[in-house]
PDB file of C-alpha atoms in Angstrom:
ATOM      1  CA  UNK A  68      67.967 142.884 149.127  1.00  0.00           C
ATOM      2  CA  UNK A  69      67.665 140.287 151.476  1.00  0.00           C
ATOM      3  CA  UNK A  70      67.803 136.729 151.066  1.00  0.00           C
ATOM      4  CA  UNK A  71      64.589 136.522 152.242  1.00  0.00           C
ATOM      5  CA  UNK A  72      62.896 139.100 149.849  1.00  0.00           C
ATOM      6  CA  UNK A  73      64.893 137.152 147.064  1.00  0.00           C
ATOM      7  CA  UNK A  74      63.290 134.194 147.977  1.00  0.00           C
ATOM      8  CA  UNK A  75      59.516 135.572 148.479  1.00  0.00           C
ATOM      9  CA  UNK A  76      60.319 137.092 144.835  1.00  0.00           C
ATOM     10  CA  UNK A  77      61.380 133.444 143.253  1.00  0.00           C
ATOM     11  CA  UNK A  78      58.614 131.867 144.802  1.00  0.00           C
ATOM     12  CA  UNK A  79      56.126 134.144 143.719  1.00  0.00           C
ATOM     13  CA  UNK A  80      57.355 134.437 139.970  1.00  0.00           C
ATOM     14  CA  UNK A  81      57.484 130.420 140.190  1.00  0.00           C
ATOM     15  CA  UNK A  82      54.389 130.555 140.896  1.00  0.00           C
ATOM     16  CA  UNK A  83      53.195 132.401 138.826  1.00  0.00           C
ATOM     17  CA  UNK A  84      54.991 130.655 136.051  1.00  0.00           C
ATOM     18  CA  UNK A  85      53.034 127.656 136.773  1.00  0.00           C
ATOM     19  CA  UNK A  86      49.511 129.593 136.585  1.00  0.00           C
ATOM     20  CA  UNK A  87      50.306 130.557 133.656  1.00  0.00           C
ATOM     21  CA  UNK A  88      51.326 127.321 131.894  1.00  0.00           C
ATOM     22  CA  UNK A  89      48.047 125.447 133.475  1.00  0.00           C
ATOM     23  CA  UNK A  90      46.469 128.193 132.016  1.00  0.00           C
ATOM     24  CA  UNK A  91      47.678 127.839 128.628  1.00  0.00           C
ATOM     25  CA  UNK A  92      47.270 124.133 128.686  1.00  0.00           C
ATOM     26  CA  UNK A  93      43.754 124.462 129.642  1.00  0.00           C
ATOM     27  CA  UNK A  94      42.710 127.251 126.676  1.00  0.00           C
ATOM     28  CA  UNK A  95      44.571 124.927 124.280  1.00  0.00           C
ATOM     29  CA  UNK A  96      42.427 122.108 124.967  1.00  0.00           C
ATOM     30  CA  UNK A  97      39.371 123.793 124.779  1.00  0.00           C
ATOM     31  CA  UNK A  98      40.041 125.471 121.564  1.00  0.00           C
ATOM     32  CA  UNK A  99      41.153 121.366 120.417  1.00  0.00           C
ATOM     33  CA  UNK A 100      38.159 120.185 121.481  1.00  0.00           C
ATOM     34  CA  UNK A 101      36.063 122.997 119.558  1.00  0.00           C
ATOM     35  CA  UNK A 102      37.809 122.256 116.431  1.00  0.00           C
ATOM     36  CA  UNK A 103      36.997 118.348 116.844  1.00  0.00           C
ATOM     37  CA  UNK A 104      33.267 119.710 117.282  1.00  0.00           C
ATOM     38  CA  UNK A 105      33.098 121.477 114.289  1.00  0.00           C
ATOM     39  CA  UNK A 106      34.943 118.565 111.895  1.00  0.00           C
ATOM     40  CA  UNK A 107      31.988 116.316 112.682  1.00  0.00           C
ATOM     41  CA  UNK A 108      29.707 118.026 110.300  1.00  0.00           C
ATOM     42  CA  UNK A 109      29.409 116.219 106.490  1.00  0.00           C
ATOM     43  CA  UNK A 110      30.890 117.629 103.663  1.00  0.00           C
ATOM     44  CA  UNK A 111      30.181 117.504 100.259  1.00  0.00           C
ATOM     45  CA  UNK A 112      31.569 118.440  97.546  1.00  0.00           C
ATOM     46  CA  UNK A 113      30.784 119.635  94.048  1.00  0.00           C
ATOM     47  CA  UNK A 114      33.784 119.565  90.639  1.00  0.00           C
ATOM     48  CA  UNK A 115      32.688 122.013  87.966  1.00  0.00           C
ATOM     49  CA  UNK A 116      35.079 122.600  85.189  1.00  0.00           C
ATOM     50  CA  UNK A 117      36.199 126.233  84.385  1.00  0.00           C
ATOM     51  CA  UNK A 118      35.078 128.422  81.255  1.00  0.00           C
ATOM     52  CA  UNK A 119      38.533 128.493  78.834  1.00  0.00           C
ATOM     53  CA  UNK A 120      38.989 127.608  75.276  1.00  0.00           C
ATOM     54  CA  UNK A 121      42.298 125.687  76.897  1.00  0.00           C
ATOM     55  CA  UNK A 122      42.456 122.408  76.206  1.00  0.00           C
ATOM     56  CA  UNK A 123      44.290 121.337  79.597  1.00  0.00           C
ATOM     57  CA  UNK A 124      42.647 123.235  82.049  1.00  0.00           C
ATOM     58  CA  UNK A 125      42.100 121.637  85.084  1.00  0.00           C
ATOM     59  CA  UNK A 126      38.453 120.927  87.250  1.00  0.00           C
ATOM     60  CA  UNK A 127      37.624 123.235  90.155  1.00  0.00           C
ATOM     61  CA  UNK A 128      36.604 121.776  93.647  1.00  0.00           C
ATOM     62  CA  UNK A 129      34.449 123.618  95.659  1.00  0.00           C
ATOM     63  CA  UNK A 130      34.124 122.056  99.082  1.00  0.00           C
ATOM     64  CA  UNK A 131      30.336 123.155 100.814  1.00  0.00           C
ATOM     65  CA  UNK A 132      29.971 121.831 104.417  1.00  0.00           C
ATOM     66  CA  UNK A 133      26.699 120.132 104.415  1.00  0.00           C
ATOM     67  CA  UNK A 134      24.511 120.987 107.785  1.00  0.00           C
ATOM     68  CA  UNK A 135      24.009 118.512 110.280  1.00  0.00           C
ATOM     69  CA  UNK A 136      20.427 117.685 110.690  1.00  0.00           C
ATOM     70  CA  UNK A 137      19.252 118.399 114.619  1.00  0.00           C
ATOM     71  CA  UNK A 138      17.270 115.387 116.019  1.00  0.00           C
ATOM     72  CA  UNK A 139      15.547 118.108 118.100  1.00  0.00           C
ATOM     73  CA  UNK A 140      13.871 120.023 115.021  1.00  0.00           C
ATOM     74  CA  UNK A 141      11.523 116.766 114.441  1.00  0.00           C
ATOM     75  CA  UNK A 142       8.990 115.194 116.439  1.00  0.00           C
ATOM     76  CA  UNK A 143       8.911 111.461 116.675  1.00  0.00           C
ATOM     77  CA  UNK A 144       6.579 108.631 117.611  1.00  0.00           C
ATOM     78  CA  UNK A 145       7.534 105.262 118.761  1.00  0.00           C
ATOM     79  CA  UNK A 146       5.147 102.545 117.834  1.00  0.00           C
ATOM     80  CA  UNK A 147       5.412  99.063 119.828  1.00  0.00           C
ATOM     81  CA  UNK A 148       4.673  96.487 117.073  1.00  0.00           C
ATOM     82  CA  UNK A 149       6.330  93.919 119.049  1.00  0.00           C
ATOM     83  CA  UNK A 150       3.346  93.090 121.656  1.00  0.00           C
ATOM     84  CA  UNK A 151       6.786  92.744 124.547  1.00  0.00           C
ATOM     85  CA  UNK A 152       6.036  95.134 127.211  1.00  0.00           C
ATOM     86  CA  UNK A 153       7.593  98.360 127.562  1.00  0.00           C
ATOM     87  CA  UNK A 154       9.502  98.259 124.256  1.00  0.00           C
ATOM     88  CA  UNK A 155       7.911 101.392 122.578  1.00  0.00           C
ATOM     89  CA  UNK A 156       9.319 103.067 126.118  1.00  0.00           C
ATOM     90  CA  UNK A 157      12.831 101.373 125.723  1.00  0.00           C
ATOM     91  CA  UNK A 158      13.638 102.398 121.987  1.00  0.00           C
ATOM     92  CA  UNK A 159      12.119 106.400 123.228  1.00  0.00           C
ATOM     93  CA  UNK A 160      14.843 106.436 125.809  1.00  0.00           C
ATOM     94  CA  UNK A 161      17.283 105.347 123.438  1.00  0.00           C
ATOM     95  CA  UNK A 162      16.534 108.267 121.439  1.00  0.00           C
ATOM     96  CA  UNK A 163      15.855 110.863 124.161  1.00  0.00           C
ATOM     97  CA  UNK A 164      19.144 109.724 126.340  1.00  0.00           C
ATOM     98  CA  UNK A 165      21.618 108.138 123.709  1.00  0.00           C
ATOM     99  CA  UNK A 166      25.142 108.819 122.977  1.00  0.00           C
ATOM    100  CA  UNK A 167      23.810 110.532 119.622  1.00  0.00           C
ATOM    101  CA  UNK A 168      22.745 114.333 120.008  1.00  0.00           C
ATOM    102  CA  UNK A 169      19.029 113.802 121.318  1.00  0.00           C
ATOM    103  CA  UNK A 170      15.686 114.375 120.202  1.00  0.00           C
ATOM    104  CA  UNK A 171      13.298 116.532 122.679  1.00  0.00           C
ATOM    105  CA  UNK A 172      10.018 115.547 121.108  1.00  0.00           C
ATOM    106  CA  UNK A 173       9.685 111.930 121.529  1.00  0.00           C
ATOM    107  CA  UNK A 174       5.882 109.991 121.838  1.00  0.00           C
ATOM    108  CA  UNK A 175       5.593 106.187 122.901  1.00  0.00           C
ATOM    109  CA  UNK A 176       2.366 104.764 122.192  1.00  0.00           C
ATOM    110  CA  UNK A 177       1.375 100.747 120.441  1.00  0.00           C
ATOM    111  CA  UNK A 178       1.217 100.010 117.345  1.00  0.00           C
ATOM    112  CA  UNK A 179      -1.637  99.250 114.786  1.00  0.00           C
ATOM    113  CA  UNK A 180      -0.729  95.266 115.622  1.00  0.00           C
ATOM    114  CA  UNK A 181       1.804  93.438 117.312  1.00  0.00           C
ATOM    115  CA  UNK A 182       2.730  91.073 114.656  1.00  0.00           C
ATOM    116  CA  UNK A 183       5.732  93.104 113.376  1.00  0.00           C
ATOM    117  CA  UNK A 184       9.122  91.341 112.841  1.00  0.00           C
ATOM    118  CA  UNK A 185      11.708  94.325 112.408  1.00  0.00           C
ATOM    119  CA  UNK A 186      11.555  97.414 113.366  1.00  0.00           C
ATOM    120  CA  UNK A 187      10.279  99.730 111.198  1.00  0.00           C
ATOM    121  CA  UNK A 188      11.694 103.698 110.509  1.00  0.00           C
ATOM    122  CA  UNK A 189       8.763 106.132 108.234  1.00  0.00           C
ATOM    123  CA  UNK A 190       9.702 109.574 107.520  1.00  0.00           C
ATOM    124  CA  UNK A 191       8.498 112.866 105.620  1.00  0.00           C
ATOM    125  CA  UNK A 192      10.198 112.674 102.688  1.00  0.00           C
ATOM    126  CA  UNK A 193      11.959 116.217 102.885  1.00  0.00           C
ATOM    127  CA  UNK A 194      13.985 114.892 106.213  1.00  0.00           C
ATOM    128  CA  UNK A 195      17.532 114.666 105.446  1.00  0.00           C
ATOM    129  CA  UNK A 196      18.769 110.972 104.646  1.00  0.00           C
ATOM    130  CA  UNK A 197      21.541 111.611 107.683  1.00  0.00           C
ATOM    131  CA  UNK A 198      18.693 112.006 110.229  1.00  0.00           C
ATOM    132  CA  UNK A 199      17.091 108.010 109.237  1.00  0.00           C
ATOM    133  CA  UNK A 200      21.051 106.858 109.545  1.00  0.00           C
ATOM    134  CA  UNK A 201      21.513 108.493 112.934  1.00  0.00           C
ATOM    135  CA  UNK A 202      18.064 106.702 114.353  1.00  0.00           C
ATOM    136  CA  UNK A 203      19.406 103.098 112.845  1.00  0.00           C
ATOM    137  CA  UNK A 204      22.877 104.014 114.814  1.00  0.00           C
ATOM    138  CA  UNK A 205      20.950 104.645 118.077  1.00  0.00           C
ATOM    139  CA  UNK A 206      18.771 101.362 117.185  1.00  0.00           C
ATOM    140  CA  UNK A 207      21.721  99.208 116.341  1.00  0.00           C
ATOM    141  CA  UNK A 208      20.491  96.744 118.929  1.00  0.00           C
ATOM    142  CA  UNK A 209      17.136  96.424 117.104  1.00  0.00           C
ATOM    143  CA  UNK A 210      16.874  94.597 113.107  1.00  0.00           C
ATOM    144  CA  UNK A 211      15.950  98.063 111.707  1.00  0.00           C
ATOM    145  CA  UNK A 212      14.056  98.984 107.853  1.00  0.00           C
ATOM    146  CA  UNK A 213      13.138 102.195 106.386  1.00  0.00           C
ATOM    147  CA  UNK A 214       9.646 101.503 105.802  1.00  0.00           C
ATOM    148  CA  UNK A 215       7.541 103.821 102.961  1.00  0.00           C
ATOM    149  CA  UNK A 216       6.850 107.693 103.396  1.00  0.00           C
ATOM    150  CA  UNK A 217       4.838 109.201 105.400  1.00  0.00           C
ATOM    151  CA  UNK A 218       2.255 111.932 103.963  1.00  0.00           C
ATOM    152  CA  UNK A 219       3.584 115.707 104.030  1.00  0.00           C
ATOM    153  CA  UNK A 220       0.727 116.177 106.413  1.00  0.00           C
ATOM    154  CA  UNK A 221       1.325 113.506 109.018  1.00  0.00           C
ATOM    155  CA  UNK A 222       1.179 114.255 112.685  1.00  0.00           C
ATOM    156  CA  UNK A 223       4.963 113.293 113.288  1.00  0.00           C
ATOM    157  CA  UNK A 224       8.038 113.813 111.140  1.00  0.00           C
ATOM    158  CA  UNK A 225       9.260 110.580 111.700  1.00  0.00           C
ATOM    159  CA  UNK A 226       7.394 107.127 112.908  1.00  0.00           C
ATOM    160  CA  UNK A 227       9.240 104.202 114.499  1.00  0.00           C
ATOM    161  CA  UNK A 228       7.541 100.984 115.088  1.00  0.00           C
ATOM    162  CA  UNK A 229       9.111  98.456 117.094  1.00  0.00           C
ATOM    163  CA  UNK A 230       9.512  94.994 115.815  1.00  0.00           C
ATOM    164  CA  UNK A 231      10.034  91.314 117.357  1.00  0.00           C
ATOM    165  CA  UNK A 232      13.758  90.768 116.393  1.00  0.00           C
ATOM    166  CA  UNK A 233      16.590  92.182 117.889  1.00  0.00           C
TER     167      UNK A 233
END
């Protein structure tokens, strides 16, 4: 061999070399960042004691991963009880467009009256808790209450009116 084939053949397996580590670099990072994904959803979990006569037996845990409620399963409508321009419009973008997963189904519209002081959150009562905690996250800006139920047969699944304080 010459020492020019012997170089061409060094180069290329160098080369290769490299390919392959950023490869494997690259598919370990992805397969990181889809095991972050999937330790964001809740978990609860439930004790139950096992059936012996024993007297020092010890409790069971059974740990159930709880499903993460999708913001785009639920329609919502944003009230502006605030009477300040464009706020019904400025909470709807937070939702639709916020660093929280979004939610597709979003309606701005006013309010019954614009005398309200915080902003109010009414939901179905078969939503998951979660979901109301996620909106108050995205709404941090805003003084934020969970107002009372709405009616199983209510237009929206959850109803957001905007209030005066921030």
């Amino acid at each position: 061999m010459t020492s020019l084939t012997k170089t061409l053949l060094v180069s290329l397996a160098l080369i290769f070399g490299v390919a392959g580590l950023i490869s494997g670099v690259m598919i370990f990072k992805n397969y990181q960042k889809d095991k972050l994904a999937n330790k964001a959803q809740f978990i609860s979990t439930e004790v139950t004691q096992p059936e012996s006569t024993s007297s020092a037996s010890t409790p069971i845990v059974t740990v159930t991963p709880t499903p993460t409620p999708e913001p785009k399963e639920y329609t919502v409508a944003v009230l502006n009880g605030s009477g300040i321009p464009g706020e019904a419009g400025r909470v709807q973008s937070l939702l639709e467009e916020g660093d929280l997963p979004e939610f597709t189904s979003v309606t701005a519209g006013n309010a019954d009256g614009y005398d309200y002081t915080a902003s109010e959150v009414h939901s179905k009562e078969e939503l998951p808790a979660g979901l109301i905690e996620r909106i108050k996250t995205a709404l941090a800006e805003y003084d934020v209450i969970v107002g009372d139920p709405l009616t199983a047969d209510a237009e929206n699944d959850i109803e957001i009116i905007v209030g005066q304080t921030k």
